């Protein structure tokens, strides 16, 4: 009864437009971590999650900045939709409960994430949080949760948006109200909880996401295909103005890794399942683009099976430093590389600033090795004078020679690969 009264109070505040702001004690930088879904689907348990947490340490991922160990769908026992009490973790999968697991993850110096849904049930049919936001947020906080991914399945018809919201403001749409209810409930907890709106790019979420949470999914689920990588970059590029501190367009979880063998017989089409289907060059572009567009980077593979090339990609210090820059929160944006550069979709040339200086990123979207060229003075903010060294962020080395602002820099880029540079004034 008490919790229902609180839920009604919170709903009334939302309707009156008195939403609480998302916590400023978390979520300033895009999240770096891991999530169970791409590798394990619902087949998860404490050993797999703790195993990943320990691999953060043994593989040097924690030292590289990876922090969040996130449990996706499949952690609960089934409960009636009309439940009035707390959600219950599956005792077979999680014998120490989620709080027991959280203690162990915190003891490793890491953070733990959990999953719920802004509908009556999750996509996999476990209890959702719609109508139970207050009690569920309190439960997450009591368990020691640091991050919530909030999905968008099983939404009752009266909570959907078939047309534009009143006044055209998507912040007041039914979709936003569902996410705002949970945002308010989280903000009322003593524990800062980073809040991911897993709303699949619906309801113009980029326009209001930062008022409700810290990051928001821009699309449906990621796939280990080149077409997914290029299409999500294209989608995100149209909305980069919304990315800054505490405000992140989420391009979805990483597909770098190995194909999950437990899934091969169930669904032999690898392009439909997580990981293991991208060339090395495509994995480099996947990581680099998520880094320079400042999307959360949540690995999604069995970490113990990563090879050294993949580990080198996901631990690249300079790309991670750009992604986690403490001074500049904005993403790199497309620029016109030369006066005659062709227009592509997605764009191939991006520039952005970090606390180290100006960077250039070049994606070869073509299917063959190609020479890519930019004029240094075309990089916004570089100016028209001075002498520069071009530093390769992948190798950590400078190219021989120096370049004047009026010079062109040309480089051969493999099909689907991404070059990453820092321009150093000398
Ligand atoms: C989807 C979501 C995925 C994953 C899945 C679990 O809606 O986009 O990232 O969480 O649900 O069922």
XYZ file of C-alpha atoms and ligand atoms in Angstrom:
438
model
C 0.000 0.000 0.000
C 2.784 2.343 1.088
C 4.751 1.676 -2.090
C 1.674 2.206 -4.270
C 1.053 5.600 -2.601
C 4.661 6.558 -3.279
C 4.369 5.406 -6.877
C 1.258 7.548 -7.346
C 3.034 10.534 -5.782
C 5.958 10.105 -8.138
C 3.637 9.738 -11.137
C 1.823 12.935 -10.112
C 5.127 14.829 -9.901
C 6.066 13.632 -13.367
C 2.745 14.695 -14.825
C 3.152 18.104 -13.210
C 6.563 18.360 -14.829
C 8.550 18.215 -11.576
C 10.977 15.512 -12.569
C 14.178 15.166 -10.607
C 17.400 15.600 -12.578
C 19.633 12.590 -13.146
C 22.453 12.219 -10.614
C 25.570 14.267 -11.318
C 27.619 11.860 -9.186
C 27.716 9.307 -12.008
C 27.550 9.117 -15.789
C 29.679 12.183 -16.611
C 31.772 10.177 -19.090
C 30.461 7.461 -21.406
C 30.376 4.097 -19.608
C 33.159 1.566 -20.176
C 32.336 -1.996 -19.289
C 30.786 -5.328 -20.225
C 27.272 -6.790 -20.492
C 26.054 -10.416 -20.497
C 23.596 -10.248 -23.426
C 25.660 -10.686 -26.616
C 27.606 -13.647 -25.249
C 25.059 -15.444 -23.107
C 21.511 -14.250 -23.823
C 19.389 -15.420 -20.832
C 21.801 -18.216 -19.975
C 23.574 -16.268 -17.232
C 24.719 -16.969 -13.687
C 26.980 -15.687 -10.939
C 30.007 -17.652 -12.165
C 29.846 -16.075 -15.642
C 29.423 -12.549 -14.287
C 32.147 -12.945 -11.661
C 34.362 -14.623 -14.254
C 34.069 -11.540 -16.458
C 34.790 -9.275 -13.474
C 37.965 -11.211 -12.676
C 39.002 -10.995 -16.326
C 38.735 -7.209 -16.115
C 41.693 -7.515 -13.745
C 43.660 -10.366 -15.330
C 43.400 -8.977 -18.891
C 44.299 -5.408 -17.871
C 40.836 -4.085 -18.764
C 40.346 -2.510 -15.343
C 43.693 -0.719 -15.691
C 42.566 0.480 -19.139
C 39.475 2.068 -17.527
C 36.765 -0.602 -17.908
C 34.542 -0.410 -14.843
C 30.976 -1.666 -15.292
C 30.055 -5.360 -15.102
C 26.437 -5.383 -16.243
C 23.816 -8.126 -15.995
C 21.225 -8.038 -18.790
C 17.885 -9.831 -18.947
C 17.444 -13.259 -17.338
C 18.377 -12.597 -13.743
C 14.947 -12.838 -12.104
C 12.439 -15.530 -11.276
C 9.096 -15.168 -13.018
C 6.519 -13.278 -10.944
C 2.942 -12.297 -11.498
C 2.457 -8.958 -13.271
C 0.386 -7.753 -10.318
C 3.241 -8.357 -7.862
C 3.213 -5.949 -4.968
C 6.555 -6.869 -3.461
C 10.176 -6.847 -4.552
C 11.563 -8.574 -7.607
C 13.336 -11.846 -6.797
C 16.668 -12.876 -8.333
C 16.801 -16.454 -9.606
C 18.363 -18.382 -6.669
C 19.759 -21.099 -8.932
C 21.583 -18.640 -11.180
C 22.513 -16.239 -8.371
C 22.889 -18.249 -5.144
C 24.244 -15.224 -3.235
C 21.543 -12.922 -4.549
C 22.439 -9.814 -6.520
C 23.657 -8.024 -3.395
C 26.088 -10.899 -2.658
C 27.394 -10.629 -6.216
C 27.564 -6.821 -5.964
C 29.736 -7.134 -2.842
C 32.174 -9.383 -4.692
C 32.299 -7.073 -7.721
C 32.812 -4.015 -5.533
C 35.607 -5.835 -3.688
C 37.421 -6.015 -7.053
C 37.140 -2.239 -7.369
C 34.497 -2.512 -10.118
C 30.848 -1.475 -10.491
C 27.774 -3.559 -11.156
C 24.869 -2.920 -13.522
C 21.431 -4.457 -13.692
C 18.552 -4.552 -16.172
C 14.826 -3.876 -16.038
C 12.070 -2.765 -18.375
C 9.689 0.200 -18.719
C 6.828 -2.189 -19.419
C 4.934 -4.875 -17.554
C 7.508 -7.552 -18.439
C 10.991 -7.688 -19.953
C 11.454 -8.823 -23.553
C 12.198 -12.313 -22.201
C 9.057 -12.356 -20.044
C 10.514 -11.640 -16.594
C 8.922 -8.934 -14.391
C 9.146 -5.347 -15.688
C 9.142 -2.212 -13.546
C 6.271 -0.128 -15.020
C 4.098 0.809 -12.012
C 6.707 -0.579 -9.599
C 9.428 2.016 -10.178
C 9.751 3.152 -6.567
C 10.086 -0.284 -5.021
C 12.392 -1.511 -7.797
C 14.694 1.516 -7.654
C 14.917 1.092 -3.861
C 15.726 -2.588 -4.339
C 18.501 -1.776 -6.839
C 19.948 0.773 -4.444
C 19.780 -1.650 -1.486
C 21.508 -4.316 -3.565
C 24.391 -1.932 -4.297
C 23.644 -1.423 -7.984
C 25.609 1.291 -9.854
C 23.984 1.200 -13.331
C 20.513 0.444 -14.683
C 19.742 -0.499 -18.283
C 16.012 0.115 -18.761
C 14.421 -1.666 -21.732
C 11.255 -0.965 -23.705
C 9.328 -4.246 -24.151
C 5.751 -5.155 -23.228
C 4.405 -1.634 -22.995
C 0.625 -1.455 -22.409
C -1.254 0.254 -25.256
C -2.142 3.302 -23.140
C 1.573 3.958 -22.515
C 2.683 3.993 -26.167
C 2.904 6.897 -28.637
C 1.167 6.385 -31.943
C 1.368 10.049 -32.931
C 3.393 13.106 -31.947
C 2.939 14.069 -28.298
C 0.865 17.114 -27.261
C 2.636 20.325 -28.302
C 5.172 18.268 -30.279
C 7.450 17.975 -27.229
C 8.630 14.378 -26.910
C 9.639 15.017 -23.292
C 5.916 14.848 -22.536
C 5.292 11.724 -24.613
C 4.070 8.533 -22.952
C 7.432 6.938 -23.712
C 9.334 9.715 -21.971
C 6.928 9.615 -19.011
C 7.637 5.900 -18.502
C 11.385 6.603 -18.456
C 10.923 9.707 -16.302
C 9.066 7.706 -13.637
C 12.054 5.419 -13.215
C 14.448 8.389 -13.440
C 12.648 10.061 -10.543
C 12.655 6.870 -8.509
C 16.406 6.452 -9.068
C 17.101 10.088 -8.205
C 15.331 9.553 -4.858
C 17.755 6.760 -3.847
C 20.756 7.357 -1.613
C 22.968 5.583 -4.160
C 23.976 7.253 -7.464
C 22.828 4.915 -10.239
C 23.833 5.553 -13.840
C 20.710 5.337 -16.013
C 20.671 3.930 -19.584
C 17.448 4.461 -21.521
C 17.226 1.387 -23.762
C 14.511 2.950 -25.905
C 15.864 1.919 -29.337
C 15.985 5.484 -30.736
C 12.250 5.975 -30.299
C 10.348 9.129 -29.249
C 13.236 11.423 -30.385
C 15.001 10.363 -27.198
C 18.148 12.405 -27.992
C 16.050 15.577 -27.482
C 15.147 14.762 -23.854
C 17.447 11.905 -22.809
C 19.867 14.063 -20.813
C 17.017 15.437 -18.700
C 16.082 11.884 -17.691
C 19.208 9.693 -17.760
C 22.858 9.562 -18.763
C 22.743 7.616 -22.052
C 20.129 6.402 -24.526
C 20.093 3.770 -27.201
C 19.873 5.205 -30.722
C 18.626 2.048 -32.457
C 17.481 -1.560 -32.202
C 20.017 -4.204 -31.230
C 23.563 -4.217 -32.547
C 24.629 -6.961 -34.926
C 28.092 -8.213 -35.870
C 27.770 -6.908 -39.432
C 29.436 -4.096 -41.362
C 25.996 -2.812 -42.359
C 25.043 -2.407 -38.679
C 28.248 -0.474 -37.967
C 27.750 1.935 -40.868
C 24.023 2.397 -40.287
C 24.387 3.239 -36.576
C 27.235 5.670 -37.327
C 24.950 7.321 -39.893
C 22.104 7.539 -37.359
C 24.327 8.929 -34.634
C 26.036 11.486 -36.859
C 22.669 13.209 -37.353
C 22.396 13.840 -33.583
C 25.927 14.536 -32.352
C 24.960 17.923 -30.911
C 23.359 16.069 -28.023
C 26.575 14.356 -26.878
C 28.509 15.922 -24.014
C 29.247 15.277 -20.351
C 26.369 13.302 -18.722
C 24.732 13.022 -22.142
C 25.560 10.118 -24.458
C 24.041 8.717 -27.621
C 24.421 4.948 -27.144
C 25.295 2.983 -30.301
C 24.708 -0.320 -28.414
C 26.978 -3.063 -27.192
C 30.220 -4.142 -28.794
C 30.362 -7.024 -31.266
C 34.119 -7.486 -30.936
C 34.947 -10.977 -29.799
C 34.183 -14.595 -30.436
C 31.039 -16.217 -31.708
C 29.174 -17.708 -28.703
C 29.494 -21.454 -29.311
C 26.538 -22.203 -27.034
C 24.329 -20.473 -29.595
C 25.642 -21.980 -32.822
C 23.244 -24.889 -33.086
C 20.236 -22.791 -32.115
C 20.802 -20.125 -34.777
C 23.484 -20.856 -37.333
C 23.244 -17.444 -38.989
C 26.164 -15.696 -37.324
C 25.144 -12.267 -38.547
C 22.054 -12.483 -36.343
C 23.923 -13.188 -33.129
C 26.496 -11.428 -31.010
C 30.202 -11.180 -31.828
C 32.645 -13.011 -34.014
C 31.548 -12.002 -37.476
C 33.599 -8.868 -38.223
C 37.012 -8.595 -39.905
C 39.886 -7.154 -37.869
C 39.541 -3.866 -39.773
C 35.800 -3.738 -39.034
C 36.473 -4.396 -35.347
C 38.957 -1.497 -35.357
C 36.353 0.805 -36.919
C 33.707 -0.455 -34.479
C 35.895 0.417 -31.488
C 37.289 3.670 -32.885
C 33.876 5.032 -33.922
C 32.273 4.210 -30.574
C 35.251 5.967 -28.932
C 35.339 9.115 -31.065
C 31.529 9.492 -31.062
C 31.589 9.020 -27.254
C 29.103 6.183 -27.141
C 29.189 3.942 -24.080
C 31.529 1.012 -24.820
C 30.090 -2.156 -23.312
C 31.919 -5.295 -24.405
C 29.645 -8.254 -25.069
C 31.793 -11.326 -25.493
C 33.273 -14.136 -23.405
C 36.369 -12.173 -22.411
C 38.455 -15.293 -21.823
C 38.352 -16.060 -25.556
C 39.562 -12.697 -26.884
C 42.747 -12.946 -28.935
C 45.666 -10.550 -28.548
C 44.666 -8.479 -31.613
C 41.204 -7.918 -30.150
C 42.635 -7.099 -26.724
C 44.979 -4.567 -28.313
C 42.004 -2.933 -30.043
C 39.803 -2.635 -26.950
C 42.701 -1.525 -24.722
C 44.048 1.118 -27.108
C 45.167 3.795 -24.668
C 44.875 6.818 -26.934
C 41.383 6.071 -28.233
C 40.217 5.337 -24.687
C 41.784 8.618 -23.521
C 39.821 10.505 -26.212
C 36.618 8.680 -25.143
C 37.197 9.375 -21.440
C 38.642 12.884 -21.825
C 38.079 14.748 -18.537
C 38.058 18.253 -20.078
C 36.224 17.952 -23.398
C 32.922 16.077 -23.484
C 31.882 16.569 -27.102
C 32.192 13.937 -29.834
C 34.234 14.231 -33.027
C 32.124 15.514 -35.939
C 32.371 15.191 -39.735
C 34.406 17.764 -41.686
C 35.205 18.461 -45.348
C 38.635 16.919 -45.740
C 39.631 18.648 -48.980
C 37.972 21.052 -51.371
C 37.066 18.120 -53.607
C 36.344 15.332 -51.060
C 33.363 13.210 -52.146
C 30.300 13.047 -49.904
C 29.663 9.618 -48.413
C 27.080 8.249 -46.025
C 28.181 7.757 -43.337
C 30.858 10.451 -43.629
C 34.463 9.230 -43.740
C 36.342 12.183 -42.155
C 35.824 13.355 -38.561
C 37.675 15.796 -36.337
C 37.421 16.509 -32.651
C 39.311 18.052 -29.778
C 40.669 16.399 -26.664
C 42.788 17.807 -23.878
C 45.802 16.689 -25.984
C 44.829 18.712 -29.075
C 43.019 18.169 -32.369
C 42.330 14.707 -33.764
C 41.334 13.350 -37.160
C 39.584 10.010 -37.720
C 39.155 8.521 -41.199
C 36.873 5.577 -41.943
C 37.347 3.795 -45.257
C 33.718 2.878 -45.983
C 34.696 1.350 -49.339
C 35.288 -2.325 -50.043
C 38.911 -1.898 -51.200
C 42.075 -0.317 -49.821
C 42.014 3.363 -50.661
C 44.121 6.505 -50.313
C 42.510 9.059 -48.025
C 43.597 12.700 -47.983
C 42.859 15.727 -45.829
C 44.208 19.274 -45.916
C 45.391 20.155 -42.420
C 43.857 23.651 -42.461
C 40.453 22.070 -43.246
C 40.431 20.583 -39.735
C 38.143 22.948 -37.777
C 40.101 24.914 -35.172
C 43.553 24.198 -36.637
C 43.973 27.587 -38.291
C 45.984 28.442 -41.385
C 49.511 28.672 -40.009
C 52.008 26.567 -38.092
C 53.876 23.289 -38.509
C 52.536 19.917 -37.382
C 53.536 16.311 -36.716
C 50.925 13.670 -37.440
C 50.726 11.116 -34.629
C 49.100 7.703 -35.191
C 46.846 6.837 -32.229
C 46.849 3.115 -33.103
C 50.621 2.652 -33.138
C 51.507 5.449 -30.700
C 54.113 6.740 -33.182
C 54.600 9.945 -35.190
C 54.848 9.855 -38.987
C 58.187 11.024 -40.359
C 58.425 14.672 -41.352
C 56.326 17.698 -40.598
C 53.360 19.304 -42.334
C 52.392 22.932 -42.891
C 48.763 23.906 -42.336
C 48.314 24.248 -46.084
C 49.691 20.723 -46.747
C 47.674 17.634 -47.599
C 48.195 14.474 -45.570
C 47.561 11.250 -47.499
C 47.393 7.714 -46.184
C 46.390 4.303 -47.467
C 43.507 2.844 -45.401
C 42.396 -0.782 -45.669
C 38.783 -1.562 -46.602
C 36.469 -0.871 -43.612
C 39.384 0.223 -41.414
C 39.702 3.488 -39.458
C 42.796 5.672 -39.131
C 43.117 7.775 -35.961
C 45.471 10.766 -35.601
C 46.529 13.488 -33.203
C 47.865 16.635 -34.907
C 50.737 17.976 -32.830
C 51.834 21.582 -33.340
C 55.644 21.792 -33.339
C 16.423 -5.754 -26.128
C 17.610 -4.842 -25.874
C 18.879 -5.687 -25.867
C 18.756 -6.758 -24.797
C 17.485 -7.566 -25.009
C 17.211 -8.534 -23.878
O 15.247 -5.019 -26.127
O 17.664 -3.873 -26.884
O 20.002 -4.883 -25.663
O 18.754 -6.146 -23.534
O 16.351 -6.723 -25.110
O 15.984 -9.203 -24.060
